[in-house]
Short mmCIF file of C-alpha atoms and ligand atoms in Angstrom, two decimals:
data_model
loop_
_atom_site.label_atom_id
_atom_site.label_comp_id
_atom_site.label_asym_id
_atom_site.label_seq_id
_atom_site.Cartn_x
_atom_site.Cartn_y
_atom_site.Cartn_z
CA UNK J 48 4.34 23.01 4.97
CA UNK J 49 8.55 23.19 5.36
CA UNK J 50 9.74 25.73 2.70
CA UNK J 51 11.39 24.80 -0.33
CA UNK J 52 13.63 27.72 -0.89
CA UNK J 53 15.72 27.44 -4.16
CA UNK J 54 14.66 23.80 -4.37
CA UNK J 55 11.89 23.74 -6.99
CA UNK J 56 12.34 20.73 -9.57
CA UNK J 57 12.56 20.79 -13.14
CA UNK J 58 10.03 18.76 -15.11
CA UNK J 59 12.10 15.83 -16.41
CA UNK J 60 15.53 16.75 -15.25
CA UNK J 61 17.59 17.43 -11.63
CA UNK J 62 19.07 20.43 -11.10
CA UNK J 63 22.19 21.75 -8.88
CA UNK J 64 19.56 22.88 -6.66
CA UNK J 65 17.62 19.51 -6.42
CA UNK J 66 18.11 15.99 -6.97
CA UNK J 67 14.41 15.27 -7.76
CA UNK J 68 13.40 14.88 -11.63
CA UNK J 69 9.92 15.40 -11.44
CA UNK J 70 8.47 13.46 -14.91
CA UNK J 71 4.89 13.61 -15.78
CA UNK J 72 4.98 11.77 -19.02
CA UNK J 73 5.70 8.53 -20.66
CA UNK J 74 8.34 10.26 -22.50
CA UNK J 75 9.99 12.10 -19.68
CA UNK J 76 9.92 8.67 -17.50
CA UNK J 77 11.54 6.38 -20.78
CA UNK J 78 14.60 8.90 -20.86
CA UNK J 79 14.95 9.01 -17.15
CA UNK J 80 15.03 5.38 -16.83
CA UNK J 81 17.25 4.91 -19.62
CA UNK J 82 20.14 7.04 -18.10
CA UNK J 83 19.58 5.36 -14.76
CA UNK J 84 20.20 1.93 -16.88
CA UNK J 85 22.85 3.30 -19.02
CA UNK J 86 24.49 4.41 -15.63
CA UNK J 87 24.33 0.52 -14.39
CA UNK J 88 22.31 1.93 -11.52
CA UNK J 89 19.87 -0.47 -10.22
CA UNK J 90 15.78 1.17 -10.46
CA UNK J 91 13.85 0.48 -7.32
CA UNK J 92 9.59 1.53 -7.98
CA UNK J 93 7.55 2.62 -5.27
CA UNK J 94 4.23 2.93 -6.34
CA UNK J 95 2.06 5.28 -4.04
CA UNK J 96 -1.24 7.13 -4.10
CA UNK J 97 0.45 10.55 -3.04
CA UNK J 98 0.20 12.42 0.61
CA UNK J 99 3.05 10.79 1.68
CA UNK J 100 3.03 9.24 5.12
CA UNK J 101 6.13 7.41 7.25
CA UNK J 102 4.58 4.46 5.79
CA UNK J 103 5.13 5.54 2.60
CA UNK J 104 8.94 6.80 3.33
CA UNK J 105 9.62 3.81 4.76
CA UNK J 106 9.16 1.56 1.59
CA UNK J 107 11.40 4.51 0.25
CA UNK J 108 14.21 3.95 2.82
CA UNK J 109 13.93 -0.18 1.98
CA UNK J 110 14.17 0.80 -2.00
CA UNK J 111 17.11 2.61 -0.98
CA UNK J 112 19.12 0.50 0.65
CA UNK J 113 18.88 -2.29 -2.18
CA UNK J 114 18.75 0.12 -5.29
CA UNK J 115 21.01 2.65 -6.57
CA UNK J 116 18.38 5.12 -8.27
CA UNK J 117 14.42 5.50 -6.31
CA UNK J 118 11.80 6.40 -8.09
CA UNK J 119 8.42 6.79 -6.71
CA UNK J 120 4.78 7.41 -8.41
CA UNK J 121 1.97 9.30 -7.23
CA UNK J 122 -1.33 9.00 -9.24
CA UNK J 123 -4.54 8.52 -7.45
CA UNK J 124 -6.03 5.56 -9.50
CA UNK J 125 -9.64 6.24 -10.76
CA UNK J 126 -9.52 2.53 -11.48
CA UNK J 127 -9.55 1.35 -8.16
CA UNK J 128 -12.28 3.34 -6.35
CA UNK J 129 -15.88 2.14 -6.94
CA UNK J 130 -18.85 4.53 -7.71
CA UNK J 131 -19.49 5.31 -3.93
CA UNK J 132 -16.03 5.35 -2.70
CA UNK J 133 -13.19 8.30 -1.95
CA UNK J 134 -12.19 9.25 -5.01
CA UNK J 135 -13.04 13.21 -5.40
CA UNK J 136 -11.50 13.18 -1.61
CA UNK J 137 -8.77 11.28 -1.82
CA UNK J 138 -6.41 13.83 0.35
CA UNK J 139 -3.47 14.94 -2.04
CA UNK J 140 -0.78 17.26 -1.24
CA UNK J 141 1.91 17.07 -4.06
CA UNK J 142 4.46 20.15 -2.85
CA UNK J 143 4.51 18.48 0.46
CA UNK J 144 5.10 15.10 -1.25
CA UNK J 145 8.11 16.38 -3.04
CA UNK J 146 9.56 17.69 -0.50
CA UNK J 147 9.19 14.44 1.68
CA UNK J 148 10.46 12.44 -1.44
CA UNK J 149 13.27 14.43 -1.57
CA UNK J 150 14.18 14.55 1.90
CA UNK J 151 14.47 10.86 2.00
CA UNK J 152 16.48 10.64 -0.89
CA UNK J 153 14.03 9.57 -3.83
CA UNK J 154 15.93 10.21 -7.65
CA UNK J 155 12.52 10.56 -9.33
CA UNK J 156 8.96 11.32 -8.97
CA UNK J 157 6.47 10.05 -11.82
CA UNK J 158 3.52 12.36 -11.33
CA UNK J 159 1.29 11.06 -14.42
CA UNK J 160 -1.97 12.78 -15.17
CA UNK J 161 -5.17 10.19 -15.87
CA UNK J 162 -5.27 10.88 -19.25
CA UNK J 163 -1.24 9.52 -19.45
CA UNK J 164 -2.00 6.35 -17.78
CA UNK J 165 -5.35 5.64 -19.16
CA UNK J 166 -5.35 7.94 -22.70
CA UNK J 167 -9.23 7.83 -24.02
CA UNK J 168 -10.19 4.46 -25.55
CA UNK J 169 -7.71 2.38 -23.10
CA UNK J 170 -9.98 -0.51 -21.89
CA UNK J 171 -7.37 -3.43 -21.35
CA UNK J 172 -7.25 -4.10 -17.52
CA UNK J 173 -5.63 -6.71 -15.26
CA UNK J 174 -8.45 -9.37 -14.01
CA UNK J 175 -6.90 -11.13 -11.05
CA UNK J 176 -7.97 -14.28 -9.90
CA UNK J 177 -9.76 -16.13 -6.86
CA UNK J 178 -7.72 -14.39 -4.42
CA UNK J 179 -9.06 -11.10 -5.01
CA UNK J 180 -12.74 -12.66 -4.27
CA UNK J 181 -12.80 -12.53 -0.98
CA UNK J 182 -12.01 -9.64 1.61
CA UNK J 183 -11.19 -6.64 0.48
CA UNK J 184 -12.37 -7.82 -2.98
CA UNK J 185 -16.10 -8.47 -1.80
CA UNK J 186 -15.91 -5.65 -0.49
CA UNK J 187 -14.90 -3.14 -3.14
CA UNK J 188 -15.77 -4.85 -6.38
CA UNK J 189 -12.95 -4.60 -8.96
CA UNK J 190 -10.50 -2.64 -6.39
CA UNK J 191 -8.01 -5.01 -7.57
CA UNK J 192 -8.29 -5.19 -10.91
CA UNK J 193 -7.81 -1.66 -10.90
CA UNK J 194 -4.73 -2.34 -8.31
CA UNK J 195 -3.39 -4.75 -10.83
CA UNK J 196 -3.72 -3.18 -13.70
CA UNK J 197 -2.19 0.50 -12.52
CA UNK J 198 0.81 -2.16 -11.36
CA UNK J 199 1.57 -3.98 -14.07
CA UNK J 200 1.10 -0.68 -16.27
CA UNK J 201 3.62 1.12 -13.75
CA UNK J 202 6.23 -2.20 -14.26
CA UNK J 203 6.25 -1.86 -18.21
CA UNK J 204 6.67 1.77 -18.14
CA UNK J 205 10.01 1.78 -15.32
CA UNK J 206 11.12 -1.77 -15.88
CA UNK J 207 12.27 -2.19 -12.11
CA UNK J 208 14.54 -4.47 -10.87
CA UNK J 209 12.89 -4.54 -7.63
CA UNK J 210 9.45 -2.51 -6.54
CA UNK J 211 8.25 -2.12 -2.49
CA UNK J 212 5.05 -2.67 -0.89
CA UNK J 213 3.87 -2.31 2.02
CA UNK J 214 2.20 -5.12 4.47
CA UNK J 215 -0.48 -3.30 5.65
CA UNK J 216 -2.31 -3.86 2.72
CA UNK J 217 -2.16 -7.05 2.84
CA UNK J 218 -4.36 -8.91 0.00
CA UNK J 219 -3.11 -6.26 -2.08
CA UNK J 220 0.61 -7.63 -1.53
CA UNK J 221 -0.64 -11.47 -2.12
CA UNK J 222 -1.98 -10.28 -5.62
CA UNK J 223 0.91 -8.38 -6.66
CA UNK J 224 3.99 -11.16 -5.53
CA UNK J 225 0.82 -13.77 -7.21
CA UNK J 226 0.40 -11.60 -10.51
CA UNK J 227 4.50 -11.32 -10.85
CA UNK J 228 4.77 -15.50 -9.91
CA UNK J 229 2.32 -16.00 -12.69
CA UNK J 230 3.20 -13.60 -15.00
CA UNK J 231 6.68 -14.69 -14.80
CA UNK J 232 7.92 -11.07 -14.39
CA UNK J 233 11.33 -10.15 -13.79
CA UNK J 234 10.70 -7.76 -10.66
CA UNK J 235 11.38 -8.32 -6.84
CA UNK J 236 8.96 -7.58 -5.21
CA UNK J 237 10.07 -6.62 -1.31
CA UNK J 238 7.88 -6.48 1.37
CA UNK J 239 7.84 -3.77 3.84
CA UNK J 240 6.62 -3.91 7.40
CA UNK J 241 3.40 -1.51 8.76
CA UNK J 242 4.48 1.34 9.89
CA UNK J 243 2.04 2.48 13.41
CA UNK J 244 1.75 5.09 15.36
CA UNK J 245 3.00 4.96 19.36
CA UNK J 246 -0.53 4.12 20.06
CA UNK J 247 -0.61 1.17 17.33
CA UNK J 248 -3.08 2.68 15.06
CA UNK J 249 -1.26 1.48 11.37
CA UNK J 250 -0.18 4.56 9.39
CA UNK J 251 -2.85 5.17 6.25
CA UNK J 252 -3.43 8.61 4.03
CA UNK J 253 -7.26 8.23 5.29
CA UNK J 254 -6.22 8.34 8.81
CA UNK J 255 -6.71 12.13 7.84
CA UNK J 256 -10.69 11.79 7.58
CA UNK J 257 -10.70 10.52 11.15
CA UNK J 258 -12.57 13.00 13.54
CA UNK J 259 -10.60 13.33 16.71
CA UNK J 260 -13.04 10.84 18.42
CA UNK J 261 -12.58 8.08 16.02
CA UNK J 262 -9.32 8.95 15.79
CA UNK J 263 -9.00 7.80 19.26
CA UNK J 264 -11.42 4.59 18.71
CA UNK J 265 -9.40 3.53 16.03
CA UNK J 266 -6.56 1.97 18.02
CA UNK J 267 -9.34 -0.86 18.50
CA UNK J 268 -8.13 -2.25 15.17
CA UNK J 269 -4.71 -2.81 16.04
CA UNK J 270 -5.73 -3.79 20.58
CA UNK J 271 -7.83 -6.11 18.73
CA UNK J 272 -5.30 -7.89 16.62
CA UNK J 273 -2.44 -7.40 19.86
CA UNK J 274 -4.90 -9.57 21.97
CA UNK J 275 -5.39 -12.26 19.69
CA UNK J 276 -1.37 -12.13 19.54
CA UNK J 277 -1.21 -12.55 22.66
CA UNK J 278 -3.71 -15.59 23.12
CA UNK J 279 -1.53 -17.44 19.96
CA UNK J 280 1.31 -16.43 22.24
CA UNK J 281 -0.24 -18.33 25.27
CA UNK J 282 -1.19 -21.44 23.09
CA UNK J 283 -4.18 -20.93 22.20
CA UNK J 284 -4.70 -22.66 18.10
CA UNK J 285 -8.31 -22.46 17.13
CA UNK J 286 -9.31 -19.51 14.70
CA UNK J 287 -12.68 -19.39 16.19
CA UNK J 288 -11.51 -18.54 19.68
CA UNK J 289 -9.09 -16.10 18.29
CA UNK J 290 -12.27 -14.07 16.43
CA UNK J 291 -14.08 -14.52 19.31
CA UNK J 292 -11.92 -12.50 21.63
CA UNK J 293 -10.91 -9.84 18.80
CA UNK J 294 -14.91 -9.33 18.08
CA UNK J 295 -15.49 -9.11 21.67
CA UNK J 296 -12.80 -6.45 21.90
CA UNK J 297 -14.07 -4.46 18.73
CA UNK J 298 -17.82 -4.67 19.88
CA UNK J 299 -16.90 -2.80 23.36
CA UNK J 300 -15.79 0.56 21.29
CA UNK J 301 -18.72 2.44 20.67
CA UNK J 302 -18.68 3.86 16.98
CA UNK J 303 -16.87 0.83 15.10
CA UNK J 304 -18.44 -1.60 12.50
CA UNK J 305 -17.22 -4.45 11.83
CA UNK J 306 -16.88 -5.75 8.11
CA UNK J 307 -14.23 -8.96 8.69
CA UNK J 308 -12.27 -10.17 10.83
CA UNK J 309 -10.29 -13.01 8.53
CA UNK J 310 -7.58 -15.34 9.87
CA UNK J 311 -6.06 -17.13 6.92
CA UNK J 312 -3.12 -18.93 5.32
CA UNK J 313 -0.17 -16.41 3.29
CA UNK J 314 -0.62 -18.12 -0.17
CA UNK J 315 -4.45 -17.73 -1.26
CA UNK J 316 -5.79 -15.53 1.96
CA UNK J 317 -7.92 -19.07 2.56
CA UNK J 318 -9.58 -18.95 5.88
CA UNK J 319 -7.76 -21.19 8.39
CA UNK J 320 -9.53 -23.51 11.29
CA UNK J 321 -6.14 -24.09 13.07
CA UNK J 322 -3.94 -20.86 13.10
CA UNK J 323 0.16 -21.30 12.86
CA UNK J 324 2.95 -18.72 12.81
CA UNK J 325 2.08 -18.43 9.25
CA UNK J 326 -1.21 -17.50 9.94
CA UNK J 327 -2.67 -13.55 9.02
CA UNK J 328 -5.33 -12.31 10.91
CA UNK J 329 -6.96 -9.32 8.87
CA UNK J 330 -9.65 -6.96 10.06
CA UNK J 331 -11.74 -4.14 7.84
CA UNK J 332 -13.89 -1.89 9.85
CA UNK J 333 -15.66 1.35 9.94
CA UNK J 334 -14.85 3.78 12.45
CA UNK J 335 -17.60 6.92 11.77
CA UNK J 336 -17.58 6.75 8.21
CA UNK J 337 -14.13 6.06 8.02
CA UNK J 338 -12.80 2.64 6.55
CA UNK J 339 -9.65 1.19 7.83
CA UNK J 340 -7.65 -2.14 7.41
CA UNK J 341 -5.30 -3.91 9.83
CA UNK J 342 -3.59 -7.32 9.87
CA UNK J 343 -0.54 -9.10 11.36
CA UNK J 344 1.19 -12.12 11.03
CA UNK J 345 0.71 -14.61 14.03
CA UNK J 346 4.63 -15.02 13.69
CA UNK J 347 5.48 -11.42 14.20
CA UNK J 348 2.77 -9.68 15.79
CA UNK J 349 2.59 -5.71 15.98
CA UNK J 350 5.22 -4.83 13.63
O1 LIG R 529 -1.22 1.00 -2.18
C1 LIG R 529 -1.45 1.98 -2.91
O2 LIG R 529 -1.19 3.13 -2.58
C2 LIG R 529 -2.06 1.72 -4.29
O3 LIG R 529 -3.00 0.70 -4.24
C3 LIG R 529 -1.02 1.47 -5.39
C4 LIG R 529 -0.24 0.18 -5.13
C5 LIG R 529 -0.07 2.64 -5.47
C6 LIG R 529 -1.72 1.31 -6.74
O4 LIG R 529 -2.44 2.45 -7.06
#
């Protein structure tokens, strides 16, 4: 980890010696984002999970460039994982997180505890709709509500005039842009481009749980979505062919389990017959007992 000489924040305030306000409570985070407002600066929320990735920095560097103050949250959300899932593991690493926060120029960090976001006796949650049935959705029942509801609690507390997400999580994206259309909520929300490797594997905090092995299989994900790129590329239209090829590319790496492969329209994540530039091709799979996620758009490719 870089040292932080002289650098260490103050809860709730910046320093001479840093820029970061660190704010853990509701309290802390109401002044904060009152000065910014009484300052005319515009607020810019990225909401993260913590162990801060490239990924992760650059939703930062997009806040940045279209908001005057950056303030980013990390709270691992109990309300997302399910019963079996990552949640005691989830890899956190907050002193290297400031320091990256910093670094790129982030105003705040909002570093809630669960009893802040959820105090005992909180049971109101976000229930999203149809398009959180299938995918990612069947897959990890009530992920989203969780997802939605950690949002939309995230939105009252900082008011933002404009809050960053990334693409790579695709469905997730579609819910929150759905849940601010229908909500009629007065956020942007700005959409930020995966963020890969050299070797294409898409940037994600469990990349870390990866053995070096499955490390290595796990660029299968992203060959598999370049090829069926490619074929669109060539002229090839029918979603069926498309799977074909990308199953047929995932089967020959030893190790990987497939959960979906979905190519659908932008709006509702609707499976598609006849693929366009508008078209997303998803995939979920398990590489050792690692789950990853993957997806481009057929007008863009590998981003
Ligand atoms: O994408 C994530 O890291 C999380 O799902 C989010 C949006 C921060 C909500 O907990």
């Amino acid at each position: 980890m870089p040292a932080r000489c002289g650098k260490e924040s103050i809860r709730g305030e910046s320093t001479a010696l840093s820029r970061l306000a660190e704010l853990a409570t509701i309290p802390e985070l109401r002044s904060w984002t009152h000065s910014q407002r009484a300052a005319a600066r515009r607020i810019a929320l990225v909401p993260t999970m913590g162990y801060l990735h490239e990924g992760h920095l650059a939703l930062v560097d997009e806040a940045r460039r279209r908001a005057e103050a950056v303030i980013l949250s990390i709270f691992v959300n109990p309300l997302q994982f399910g019963p079996r899932e990552d949640l005691a593991r989830y890899p956190r690493d907050l002193p290297r997180d400031r320091v990256l926060a910093e670094a790129r120029g982030v105003a705040a960090l909002f570093v809630p505890t669960v009893e802040t976001m959820y105090p005992p006796g909180s049971e109101v949650r976000v229930i999203p709709g149809k398009t959180a049935e299938r995918w990612e959705g069947a897959a990890r029942p009530g992920h989203f509500s969780g997802v939605l509801t950690v949002v939309a609690k995230l939105f009252h507390l900082v008011e933002p005039q404009l809050a960053c997400f990334g693409q790579k999580d695709i469905q997730q994206l579609t819910l929150i842009k759905r849940m601010v259309r229908d909500l009629d909520w007065p956020v942007e929300i700005v959409e930020v481009s995966t963020v890969r490797e050299p070797d294409g594997l898409a940037l994600s905090s469990r990349n870390a749980y990866l053995s070096t092995a499955d490390r290595s299989r796990a660029t299968v994900l992203s060959r598999a979505l370049l090829l069926a790129h490619r074929a669109f590329c060539e002229g090839e239209r029918q979603a069926q062919v498309l799977e074909e090829r990308m199953a047929g590319e995932l089967r020959r790496e030893p190790g990987v389990t497939v959960e979906y492969i979905a190519i659908v329209e932008p709006e509702a994540l609707e499976p598609v017959s006849v693929v366009d530039q508008q078209t997303i091709i998803a995939i979920a799979a398990r590489i050792g007992g690692t789950r990853l996620i993957d997806n481009i758009r057929l007008a863009h490719g590998l981003t």
